[in-house]
Amino acid sequence: METQKFCLALDLKDDQNLMAEYKAYHQNVWPEIIYSIKDSGITVLDIYCVGNRMFMIIEANADFSFEKKSALDTNNPKVQEWEELMWKFQQALPWAKSGEKWMIMEKIFELK
């Protein structure tokens, strides 16, 4: 089955205590969040951090779309609770539109 790959970026608030707490939450992600990620068609999800900038790398099956994931998340109270909690630590990128969190990055190079 063909897979898709996406890279996204988001910032954390530039506060060492908040960044440490955010990282601690990601050492023990709620099971409902893991289920919702997998149920959407995502097969691999990695988050990297440098300073307060985060990068998320997603691999998903061919049926995955961010629109479908968003619809599923909107109707999942536990995901909404997690997202609200995570927003305590996160801040939008400087060029983000109002309400925009993780932003899809443009691929500009691929070594083949």
Coordinates of C-alpha atoms in Angstrom, one line a residue:
M1 CA 0.0 0.0 0.0
E2 CA 1.3 3.4 -0.9
T3 CA 2.1 5.8 1.9
Q4 CA 2.1 9.5 2.3
K5 CA 4.7 11.6 4.2
F6 CA 4.0 15.0 5.8
C7 CA 6.3 17.3 7.8
L8 CA 4.7 19.9 10.1
A9 CA 6.1 22.7 12.3
L10 CA 4.8 24.4 15.5
D11 CA 6.5 26.4 18.3
L12 CA 6.4 25.8 22.0
K13 CA 6.2 28.8 24.3
D14 CA 9.8 29.8 25.0
D15 CA 9.7 28.8 28.7
Q16 CA 12.0 26.0 29.9
N17 CA 9.5 24.8 32.5
L18 CA 6.6 24.6 30.0
M19 CA 8.8 22.9 27.4
A20 CA 9.9 20.3 30.0
E21 CA 6.2 19.7 31.0
Y22 CA 5.2 19.4 27.3
K23 CA 8.0 16.8 26.7
A24 CA 6.9 14.9 29.9
Y25 CA 3.3 14.6 28.6
H26 CA 4.7 13.1 25.4
Q27 CA 6.5 10.4 27.3
N28 CA 3.1 9.1 28.4
V29 CA 0.5 10.1 25.7
W30 CA -3.0 9.3 26.6
P31 CA -4.1 5.9 25.1
E32 CA -7.2 7.6 23.5
I33 CA -4.9 10.0 21.6
I34 CA -2.8 7.1 20.3
Y35 CA -5.9 5.3 19.1
S36 CA -7.3 8.4 17.4
I37 CA -3.9 8.9 15.5
K38 CA -3.9 5.2 14.3
D39 CA -7.6 5.2 13.5
S40 CA -7.1 8.2 11.2
G41 CA -4.6 6.2 9.0
I42 CA -1.4 7.5 10.5
T43 CA 1.2 4.7 10.7
V44 CA 4.2 6.7 12.0
L45 CA 4.2 10.0 13.9
D46 CA 7.5 11.4 15.2
I47 CA 8.0 14.8 16.9
Y48 CA 11.4 16.4 17.1
C49 CA 12.3 19.6 19.0
V50 CA 15.2 22.1 18.7
G51 CA 14.9 25.1 21.0
N52 CA 11.2 25.8 21.1
R53 CA 10.6 24.8 17.4
M54 CA 9.0 21.4 16.9
F55 CA 8.8 19.3 13.8
M56 CA 6.3 16.5 13.3
I57 CA 6.9 13.8 10.7
I58 CA 3.9 11.8 9.7
E59 CA 3.6 8.7 7.5
A60 CA 0.1 7.7 6.6
N61 CA -1.8 5.3 4.4
A62 CA -3.1 6.4 1.0
D63 CA -6.6 7.0 2.5
F64 CA -5.4 9.6 5.1
S65 CA -6.4 13.2 4.8
F66 CA -6.1 16.1 7.2
E67 CA -9.7 16.9 6.5
K68 CA -10.9 13.5 7.7
K69 CA -8.5 13.6 10.7
S70 CA -9.9 17.0 11.7
A71 CA -13.5 15.7 11.4
L72 CA -12.7 12.7 13.6
D73 CA -10.9 14.9 16.1
T74 CA -13.8 17.4 16.3
N75 CA -16.1 14.6 17.3
N76 CA -13.8 13.1 19.9
P77 CA -14.0 14.8 23.4
K78 CA -10.8 13.2 24.6
V79 CA -8.9 14.6 21.6
Q80 CA -10.4 18.0 22.2
E81 CA -9.3 17.8 25.9
W82 CA -5.8 16.9 24.8
E83 CA -5.6 19.6 22.2
E84 CA -6.8 22.2 24.7
L85 CA -4.2 21.0 27.3
M86 CA -1.4 21.1 24.7
W87 CA -2.3 24.6 23.6
K88 CA -1.1 25.7 27.1
F89 CA 2.4 24.9 25.9
Q90 CA 2.2 25.7 22.2
Q91 CA 2.2 28.9 20.3
A92 CA 1.4 29.5 16.6
L93 CA 4.2 30.1 14.2
P94 CA 4.7 33.9 13.5
W95 CA 3.1 33.6 10.0
A96 CA 0.2 31.3 11.0
K97 CA -3.4 32.4 10.4
S98 CA -5.7 32.8 13.4
G99 CA -6.4 29.4 14.9
E100 CA -3.8 27.6 12.9
K101 CA -1.5 25.3 14.9
W102 CA 0.7 22.6 13.2
M103 CA 1.6 23.9 9.8
I104 CA 2.4 21.7 6.8
M105 CA 5.9 22.3 5.6
E106 CA 6.9 22.5 1.9
K107 CA 9.3 19.9 0.7
I108 CA 12.1 21.7 -1.1
F109 CA 14.7 18.9 -1.5
E110 CA 14.8 15.1 -1.8
L111 CA 18.0 13.0 -2.2
K112 CA 17.4 10.1 -4.5

